Structure formats: structure tokens, C-alpha cells
mmCIF file of C-alpha atoms in Angstrom:
data_model
loop_
_atom_site.group_PDB
_atom_site.id
_atom_site.type_symbol
_atom_site.label_atom_id
_atom_site.label_comp_id
_atom_site.label_asym_id
_atom_site.label_seq_id
_atom_site.Cartn_x
_atom_site.Cartn_y
_atom_site.Cartn_z
ATOM 1 C CA MET A 1 -12.759 -156.325 -58.171
ATOM 2 C CA VAL A 2 -9.853 -153.886 -58.215
ATOM 3 C CA GLY A 3 -6.404 -155.178 -57.335
ATOM 4 C CA TYR A 4 -4.076 -153.585 -54.808
ATOM 5 C CA LEU A 5 -0.323 -154.154 -54.723
ATOM 6 C CA ALA A 6 1.528 -153.665 -51.461
ATOM 7 C CA TRP A 7 5.111 -154.196 -50.350
ATOM 8 C CA ALA A 8 5.896 -156.306 -47.281
ATOM 9 C CA GLU A 9 9.084 -156.458 -45.253
ATOM 10 C CA PRO A 10 10.920 -159.821 -45.273
ATOM 11 C CA GLY A 11 10.135 -162.190 -42.434
ATOM 12 C CA LYS A 12 10.979 -165.772 -41.489
ATOM 13 C CA GLY A 13 8.701 -168.336 -43.115
ATOM 14 C CA GLN A 14 6.876 -165.670 -45.077
ATOM 15 C CA LYS A 15 5.511 -166.362 -48.561
ATOM 16 C CA SER A 16 7.031 -164.153 -51.231
ATOM 17 C CA VAL A 17 3.554 -163.322 -52.628
ATOM 18 C CA ARG A 18 0.322 -163.515 -50.659
ATOM 19 C CA LEU A 19 -3.228 -162.745 -51.841
ATOM 20 C CA GLU A 20 -5.997 -161.624 -49.509
ATOM 21 C CA GLU A 21 -9.045 -159.379 -49.586
ATOM 22 C CA ARG A 22 -8.937 -156.029 -47.815
ATOM 23 C CA HIS A 23 -11.376 -153.155 -47.379
ATOM 24 C CA ILE A 24 -10.596 -149.449 -47.676
ATOM 25 C CA LEU A 25 -13.493 -147.099 -46.873
ATOM 26 C CA ARG A 26 -15.816 -150.112 -47.262
ATOM 27 C CA MET A 27 -14.560 -150.814 -50.793
ATOM 28 C CA ARG A 28 -13.297 -154.345 -51.375
ATOM 29 C CA PHE A 29 -9.880 -154.906 -52.980
ATOM 30 C CA LEU A 30 -7.919 -158.047 -53.789
ATOM 31 C CA GLN A 31 -4.505 -157.315 -52.334
ATOM 32 C CA ALA A 32 -1.292 -158.927 -53.526
ATOM 33 C CA GLU A 33 1.364 -158.472 -50.853
ATOM 34 C CA ILE A 34 4.881 -158.801 -52.256
ATOM 35 C CA VAL A 35 7.886 -159.331 -50.013
ATOM 36 C CA LYS A 36 10.682 -156.886 -50.757
ATOM 37 C CA SER A 37 14.087 -158.006 -51.987
ATOM 38 C CA PRO A 38 17.351 -156.095 -52.555
ATOM 39 C CA HIS A 39 17.728 -158.014 -55.833
ATOM 40 C CA THR A 40 15.884 -156.423 -58.750
ATOM 41 C CA ALA A 41 15.569 -159.671 -60.718
ATOM 42 C CA ILE A 42 13.937 -161.455 -57.778
ATOM 43 C CA LEU A 43 11.562 -158.562 -57.142
ATOM 44 C CA ARG A 44 10.640 -158.458 -60.824
ATOM 45 C CA ARG A 45 9.769 -162.179 -60.771
ATOM 46 C CA ARG A 46 7.671 -161.734 -57.644
ATOM 47 C CA CYS A 47 5.737 -158.875 -59.233
ATOM 48 C CA MET A 48 5.151 -160.997 -62.320
ATOM 49 C CA ALA A 49 3.871 -163.849 -60.148
ATOM 50 C CA ALA A 50 1.591 -161.462 -58.256
ATOM 51 C CA GLY A 51 0.238 -160.082 -61.523
ATOM 52 C CA LYS A 52 -0.544 -163.557 -62.863
ATOM 53 C CA ARG A 53 -2.371 -164.525 -59.677
ATOM 54 C CA LEU A 54 -4.433 -161.322 -59.667
ATOM 55 C CA ARG A 55 -5.362 -161.762 -63.321
ATOM 56 C CA LYS A 56 -6.362 -165.372 -62.685
ATOM 57 C CA ARG A 57 -8.814 -164.063 -60.074
ATOM 58 C CA GLY A 58 -10.392 -161.736 -62.643
ATOM 59 C CA VAL A 59 -8.584 -158.512 -61.779
ATOM 60 C CA THR A 60 -7.833 -156.187 -64.715
ATOM 61 C CA GLN A 61 -6.892 -152.909 -63.001
ATOM 62 C CA VAL A 62 -4.737 -152.397 -59.953
ATOM 63 C CA VAL A 63 -3.688 -149.684 -57.518
ATOM 64 C CA LEU A 64 0.091 -149.633 -57.436
ATOM 65 C CA PRO A 65 2.587 -148.646 -54.752
ATOM 66 C CA GLU A 66 4.176 -145.211 -55.111
ATOM 67 C CA SER A 67 6.888 -145.079 -57.812
ATOM 68 C CA PHE A 68 6.271 -148.678 -58.832
ATOM 69 C CA PRO A 69 9.019 -149.733 -61.301
ATOM 70 C CA PHE A 70 7.563 -152.935 -62.814
ATOM 71 C CA ARG A 71 4.543 -151.765 -64.806
ATOM 72 C CA GLU A 72 5.742 -153.597 -67.896
ATOM 73 C CA GLN A 73 5.582 -156.930 -66.083
ATOM 74 C CA LEU A 74 2.001 -156.262 -64.985
ATOM 75 C CA ALA A 75 1.013 -155.269 -68.531
ATOM 76 C CA LYS A 76 2.260 -158.649 -69.752
ATOM 77 C CA CYS A 77 -0.154 -160.225 -67.266
ATOM 78 C CA GLY A 78 -3.085 -158.215 -68.627
ATOM 79 C CA LEU A 79 -3.189 -155.722 -65.755
ATOM 80 C CA ARG A 80 -3.332 -151.945 -66.096
ATOM 81 C CA PRO A 81 -2.794 -149.264 -63.442
ATOM 82 C CA ALA A 82 -6.006 -147.698 -62.152
ATOM 83 C CA SER A 83 -6.795 -144.691 -64.351
ATOM 84 C CA THR A 84 -6.825 -141.197 -62.862
ATOM 85 C CA LEU A 85 -8.324 -139.463 -65.934
ATOM 86 C CA ALA A 86 -11.880 -139.152 -64.597
ATOM 87 C CA LEU A 87 -10.549 -137.859 -61.272
ATOM 88 C CA ARG A 88 -8.401 -135.243 -63.014
ATOM 89 C CA ARG A 89 -11.318 -133.953 -65.068
ATOM 90 C CA SER A 90 -13.657 -133.824 -62.089
ATOM 91 C CA LEU A 91 -11.087 -131.736 -60.175
ATOM 92 C CA ALA A 92 -10.270 -129.354 -63.031
ATOM 93 C CA ALA A 93 -12.029 -126.219 -61.733
ATOM 94 C CA ASP A 94 -10.698 -126.673 -58.189
ATOM 95 C CA TRP A 95 -7.267 -127.502 -59.585
ATOM 96 C CA VAL A 96 -7.247 -124.217 -61.538
ATOM 97 C CA ARG A 97 -8.063 -122.240 -58.402
ATOM 98 C CA ALA A 98 -5.408 -124.017 -56.360
ATOM 99 C CA GLY A 99 -2.839 -123.495 -59.114
ATOM 100 C CA LEU A 100 -3.599 -119.791 -59.472
ATOM 101 C CA THR A 101 -3.380 -119.313 -55.718
ATOM 102 C CA GLU A 102 -0.028 -121.130 -55.601
ATOM 103 C CA LYS A 103 1.325 -118.903 -58.398
ATOM 104 C CA GLY A 104 0.098 -115.746 -56.673
ATOM 105 C CA CYS A 105 -2.353 -114.875 -59.459
ATOM 106 C CA PRO A 106 -5.676 -113.170 -58.634
ATOM 107 C CA VAL A 107 -8.330 -115.881 -58.865
ATOM 108 C CA ALA A 108 -11.568 -114.052 -59.709
ATOM 109 C CA GLY A 109 -10.014 -111.791 -62.337
ATOM 110 C CA ALA A 110 -7.827 -114.437 -63.978
ATOM 111 C CA ARG A 111 -8.308 -115.398 -67.600
ATOM 112 C CA VAL A 112 -9.009 -119.131 -67.824
ATOM 113 C CA ALA A 113 -8.956 -120.867 -71.204
ATOM 114 C CA VAL A 114 -10.462 -124.285 -71.931
ATOM 115 C CA ALA A 115 -9.755 -126.258 -75.097
ATOM 116 C CA ALA A 116 -11.361 -129.571 -76.051
ATOM 117 C CA ALA A 117 -11.957 -131.654 -79.159
ATOM 118 C CA SER A 118 -15.666 -132.076 -78.399
ATOM 119 C CA LEU A 119 -18.339 -130.847 -75.998
ATOM 120 C CA THR A 120 -18.577 -133.659 -73.466
ATOM 121 C CA GLY A 121 -20.407 -133.617 -70.149
ATOM 122 C CA GLU A 122 -17.078 -133.188 -68.379
ATOM 123 C CA VAL A 123 -16.307 -130.111 -70.478
ATOM 124 C CA VAL A 124 -19.749 -128.611 -69.796
ATOM 125 C CA ARG A 125 -19.383 -129.149 -66.041
ATOM 126 C CA THR A 126 -15.862 -127.713 -65.944
ATOM 127 C CA VAL A 127 -16.697 -124.639 -68.043
ATOM 128 C CA THR A 128 -19.813 -123.964 -65.956
ATOM 129 C CA GLU A 129 -17.854 -124.140 -62.690
ATOM 130 C CA LEU A 130 -15.133 -121.905 -64.102
ATOM 131 C CA CYS A 131 -17.626 -119.292 -65.347
ATOM 132 C CA LEU A 132 -19.131 -119.066 -61.870
ATOM 133 C CA ARG A 133 -15.693 -118.449 -60.306
ATOM 134 C CA HIS A 134 -13.757 -116.403 -62.863
ATOM 135 C CA ARG A 135 -14.605 -113.228 -64.743
ATOM 136 C CA TYR A 136 -12.954 -114.203 -68.028
ATOM 137 C CA VAL A 137 -13.395 -117.722 -69.437
ATOM 138 C CA LEU A 138 -12.325 -118.604 -72.977
ATOM 139 C CA LEU A 139 -13.592 -121.727 -74.755
ATOM 140 C CA ASP A 140 -11.977 -123.262 -77.823
ATOM 141 C CA LEU A 141 -14.163 -125.960 -79.419
ATOM 142 C CA PRO A 142 -14.628 -127.100 -83.007
ATOM 143 C CA TYR A 143 -18.434 -127.020 -82.569
ATOM 144 C CA GLY A 144 -21.179 -126.880 -79.914
ATOM 145 C CA GLY A 145 -19.943 -123.876 -77.948
ATOM 146 C CA GLU A 146 -22.706 -121.502 -79.050
ATOM 147 C CA GLU A 147 -25.451 -123.480 -77.317
ATOM 148 C CA LEU A 148 -23.432 -123.740 -74.110
ATOM 149 C CA CYS A 149 -22.806 -120.011 -74.218
ATOM 150 C CA ARG A 150 -26.542 -119.307 -74.521
ATOM 151 C CA GLN A 151 -27.298 -121.754 -71.713
ATOM 152 C CA LEU A 152 -24.832 -120.162 -69.312
ATOM 153 C CA ARG A 153 -26.090 -116.676 -70.064
ATOM 154 C CA ARG A 154 -29.709 -117.782 -69.616
ATOM 155 C CA GLU A 155 -29.236 -119.789 -66.404
ATOM 156 C CA TYR A 156 -26.460 -117.889 -64.616
ATOM 157 C CA GLY A 157 -26.113 -114.561 -66.371
ATOM 158 C CA VAL A 158 -22.469 -115.270 -67.214
ATOM 159 C CA SER A 159 -20.763 -115.246 -70.577
ATOM 160 C CA LEU A 160 -17.655 -116.756 -72.110
ATOM 161 C CA LEU A 161 -15.479 -115.946 -75.102
ATOM 162 C CA LEU A 162 -15.825 -118.472 -77.912
ATOM 163 C CA GLY A 163 -13.155 -119.208 -80.486
ATOM 164 C CA PRO A 164 -10.173 -117.476 -78.874
ATOM 165 C CA SER A 165 -7.006 -116.996 -80.909
ATOM 166 C CA LYS A 166 -3.776 -118.860 -80.226
ATOM 167 C CA ASP A 167 -2.347 -115.726 -78.616
ATOM 168 C CA GLN A 168 -5.370 -115.446 -76.327
ATOM 169 C CA LEU A 169 -5.040 -119.092 -75.278
ATOM 170 C CA GLU A 170 -1.338 -118.702 -74.547
ATOM 171 C CA GLY A 171 -1.915 -115.403 -72.740
ATOM 172 C CA ALA A 172 -4.420 -116.834 -70.261
ATOM 173 C CA GLU A 173 -3.287 -117.234 -66.655
ATOM 174 C CA ALA A 174 -4.725 -120.764 -66.675
ATOM 175 C CA LEU A 175 -5.084 -123.176 -69.591
ATOM 176 C CA VAL A 176 -7.161 -126.366 -69.301
ATOM 177 C CA LEU A 177 -6.661 -128.929 -72.062
ATOM 178 C CA PHE A 178 -8.982 -131.910 -72.386
ATOM 179 C CA ASP A 179 -7.086 -133.101 -75.481
ATOM 180 C CA PRO A 180 -3.526 -132.640 -76.796
ATOM 181 C CA ARG A 181 -2.653 -129.357 -78.537
ATOM 182 C CA THR A 182 0.708 -129.469 -80.251
ATOM 183 C CA ASP A 183 0.326 -125.880 -81.488
ATOM 184 C CA LEU A 184 0.413 -124.389 -77.977
ATOM 185 C CA SER A 185 3.540 -123.767 -75.900
ATOM 186 C CA LEU A 186 1.849 -124.587 -72.557
ATOM 187 C CA LYS A 187 3.862 -121.860 -70.828
ATOM 188 C CA ASN A 188 0.815 -120.452 -69.020
ATOM 189 C CA PRO A 189 1.301 -119.976 -65.247
ATOM 190 C CA VAL A 190 -1.185 -122.845 -64.791
ATOM 191 C CA ALA A 191 -1.438 -125.432 -67.581
ATOM 192 C CA LEU A 192 -3.489 -128.577 -66.951
ATOM 193 C CA ARG A 193 -3.201 -131.493 -69.362
ATOM 194 C CA LEU A 194 -6.236 -133.480 -68.288
ATOM 195 C CA TYR A 195 -5.473 -136.226 -70.823
ATOM 196 C CA ASP A 196 -1.967 -136.839 -69.462
ATOM 197 C CA GLU A 197 -1.654 -139.108 -66.432
ATOM 198 C CA SER A 198 2.063 -138.362 -66.186
ATOM 199 C CA GLN A 199 1.342 -134.771 -65.085
ATOM 200 C CA PRO A 200 1.556 -134.770 -61.287
ATOM 201 C CA LEU A 201 -1.727 -134.242 -59.496
ATOM 202 C CA PRO A 202 -1.852 -131.499 -56.883
ATOM 203 C CA PRO A 203 -1.911 -132.480 -53.203
ATOM 204 C CA LEU A 204 -5.427 -133.770 -52.526
ATOM 205 C CA ALA A 205 -7.035 -133.225 -49.131
ATOM 206 C CA LEU A 206 -9.775 -135.426 -47.666
ATOM 207 C CA PRO A 207 -11.987 -135.190 -44.594
ATOM 208 C CA PRO A 208 -9.969 -136.344 -41.536
ATOM 209 C CA GLU A 209 -11.947 -139.573 -41.038
ATOM 210 C CA ALA A 210 -11.359 -140.578 -44.666
ATOM 211 C CA GLU A 211 -7.687 -139.619 -44.514
ATOM 212 C CA GLU A 212 -7.148 -141.813 -41.464
ATOM 213 C CA ALA A 213 -8.637 -144.810 -43.297
ATOM 214 C CA LEU A 214 -6.194 -144.642 -46.207
ATOM 215 C CA PRO A 215 -3.166 -146.944 -46.113
ATOM 216 C CA GLU A 216 0.282 -145.509 -46.607
ATOM 217 C CA GLY A 217 2.465 -146.423 -49.540
ATOM 218 C CA ALA A 218 -0.144 -146.547 -52.308
ATOM 219 C CA ASP A 219 -0.232 -144.273 -55.345
ATOM 220 C CA ARG A 220 -2.592 -141.668 -53.879
ATOM 221 C CA GLY A 221 -4.081 -140.519 -57.167
ATOM 222 C CA GLN A 222 -4.914 -144.061 -58.270
ATOM 223 C CA LEU A 223 -6.405 -144.980 -54.907
ATOM 224 C CA LEU A 224 -8.589 -141.865 -54.702
ATOM 225 C CA ALA A 225 -9.677 -142.368 -58.312
ATOM 226 C CA VAL A 226 -11.018 -145.873 -57.727
ATOM 227 C CA LEU A 227 -12.605 -144.925 -54.379
ATOM 228 C CA ARG A 228 -14.388 -142.030 -56.073
ATOM 229 C CA GLU A 229 -15.517 -144.162 -59.015
ATOM 230 C CA ALA A 230 -16.926 -146.782 -56.642
ATOM 231 C CA GLY A 231 -18.779 -144.144 -54.598
ATOM 232 C CA ALA A 232 -16.675 -144.708 -51.486
ATOM 233 C CA LEU A 233 -15.626 -141.046 -51.771
ATOM 234 C CA LYS A 234 -17.753 -138.212 -53.138
ATOM 235 C CA ARG A 235 -16.305 -135.722 -55.577
ATOM 236 C CA GLU A 236 -16.709 -132.832 -53.134
ATOM 237 C CA GLN A 237 -14.699 -134.730 -50.493
ATOM 238 C CA ILE A 238 -11.546 -134.558 -52.626
ATOM 239 C CA VAL A 239 -10.121 -131.039 -52.642
ATOM 240 C CA PRO A 240 -6.800 -129.799 -54.040
ATOM 241 C CA GLY A 241 -4.809 -128.628 -51.029
ATOM 242 C CA ARG A 242 -2.561 -129.882 -48.286
ATOM 243 C CA THR A 243 -3.241 -133.445 -47.172
ATOM 244 C CA GLY A 244 -3.787 -134.366 -43.564
ATOM 245 C CA ARG A 245 -0.414 -136.132 -43.544
ATOM 246 C CA GLU A 246 1.372 -132.991 -44.766
ATOM 247 C CA ALA A 247 -0.206 -130.625 -42.279
#
């Protein structure tokens, strides 16, 4: 079961930490509700206590509140924040389009470069989606790109440029990195570091009925990531764009 941390306002006779199950879009979470305190030391101890209780119940990953400051305490309890890496990679092609639109770049005619250390299924899916949307797609891989190139030409009649130079990668309007590249400046108008969870996700829009079911206060990326992984949300239901709460 995935854990879920939530803040609670102080109240008379209220326990400082309370565990209970909750459901979000039919997915079951074990929620630890922590009463707020103006004193950092007290709040830190409460978060540590909540982490220990969640871990004792078998929880290893947890959805955190927005801007949660006590990750180190949870790590000491054996808890890790819910990963957003799979969500980021699944959104890559849509994220590129949203980023280009935001920057005022033409979408169809933009040069989009993809660099990865190996040809994974996520890379194949992303490159395929990009080739169907953009006229110029560049792929930098150590091996395996030739077969993908032949496959795309055979199935869709599209082609991509293999083995681009450093200048070509840095000159692309959008750069998608599946793995770190210390040799690149990352000054492209759109530069996605899909390996880096510290890079802010774009606003993510959901169907209205799903949006209404989400609680406020949670780290949105983490929550959507676990809902998608559990099948409570489908990939096509999560679209980079304005959220219902921003509209």
C-alpha cells in the first residue's frame, strides 16, 4: 500500500498523528494525518513518528504534501517519496509540444532532439510519438538506433536523423534527455531532463470528474504518478496544460 501524508489543523483533544485508510479514485492509501505546529522541532518529531508508524504497516513509498520539508526524517524511517520518473517519461512527447507552444515556437516544424544511454521501450515510444508530430527528430544513441529508424520508415513513412553532432543537439528547439549529459549546455528553448525529479513538471490537466476527486495539498506530480501506475488514471487522461483548479 502507498502512504499518504496530510497536514491537519490543531484541534482540542486531537491526536498529533493519526493513521487511517482513504481512497482516491478507488485507489487505497494509508494516510498519516499530522497536526500542524508552529514549532519546527515538534513538527519534525511528529513527522518522524508518522514515518515509523507507516513503515511498521509495510509502507515503503509515500505521497507527500506540497513543499514538504522533512524528507530526511522519512528516509531514516525507510520511506521514500513516490517516484515521478515513469510519469515524466510517459508525458515526454506531450510535454515537448506544451513547452514549444509556451515558448512561441512552431510545433510541427521544430527540431526535437532525443538523447539516451540505451534504447528502452520508453525511448521507442517517445521517439515514435515525436516523429509523428514533428518534421525533424534527431536521435543520439550509442547503439540500436538503426533498427528503430528502419521500423519508423517502414510503418509510418517517417525518418529521423541518427547520430547528431553536439551543435545539432544544442541547436534543436527541444531537447529530451533520458540520461544525464554533462557535455551539453541545456540552453535549448525546451530542455527536458527526464531523469531529474527536481525539474518542475508542467501543469497537468485531468478530466473534470478526476480533478474533482483529488484532494488539495498533496504533491500533484507524486499523486498522479501513483494513480497512473496503479491504473486509477490512464496515461491519456493526464495532459500537460492548465489544471481545472487554475482555469
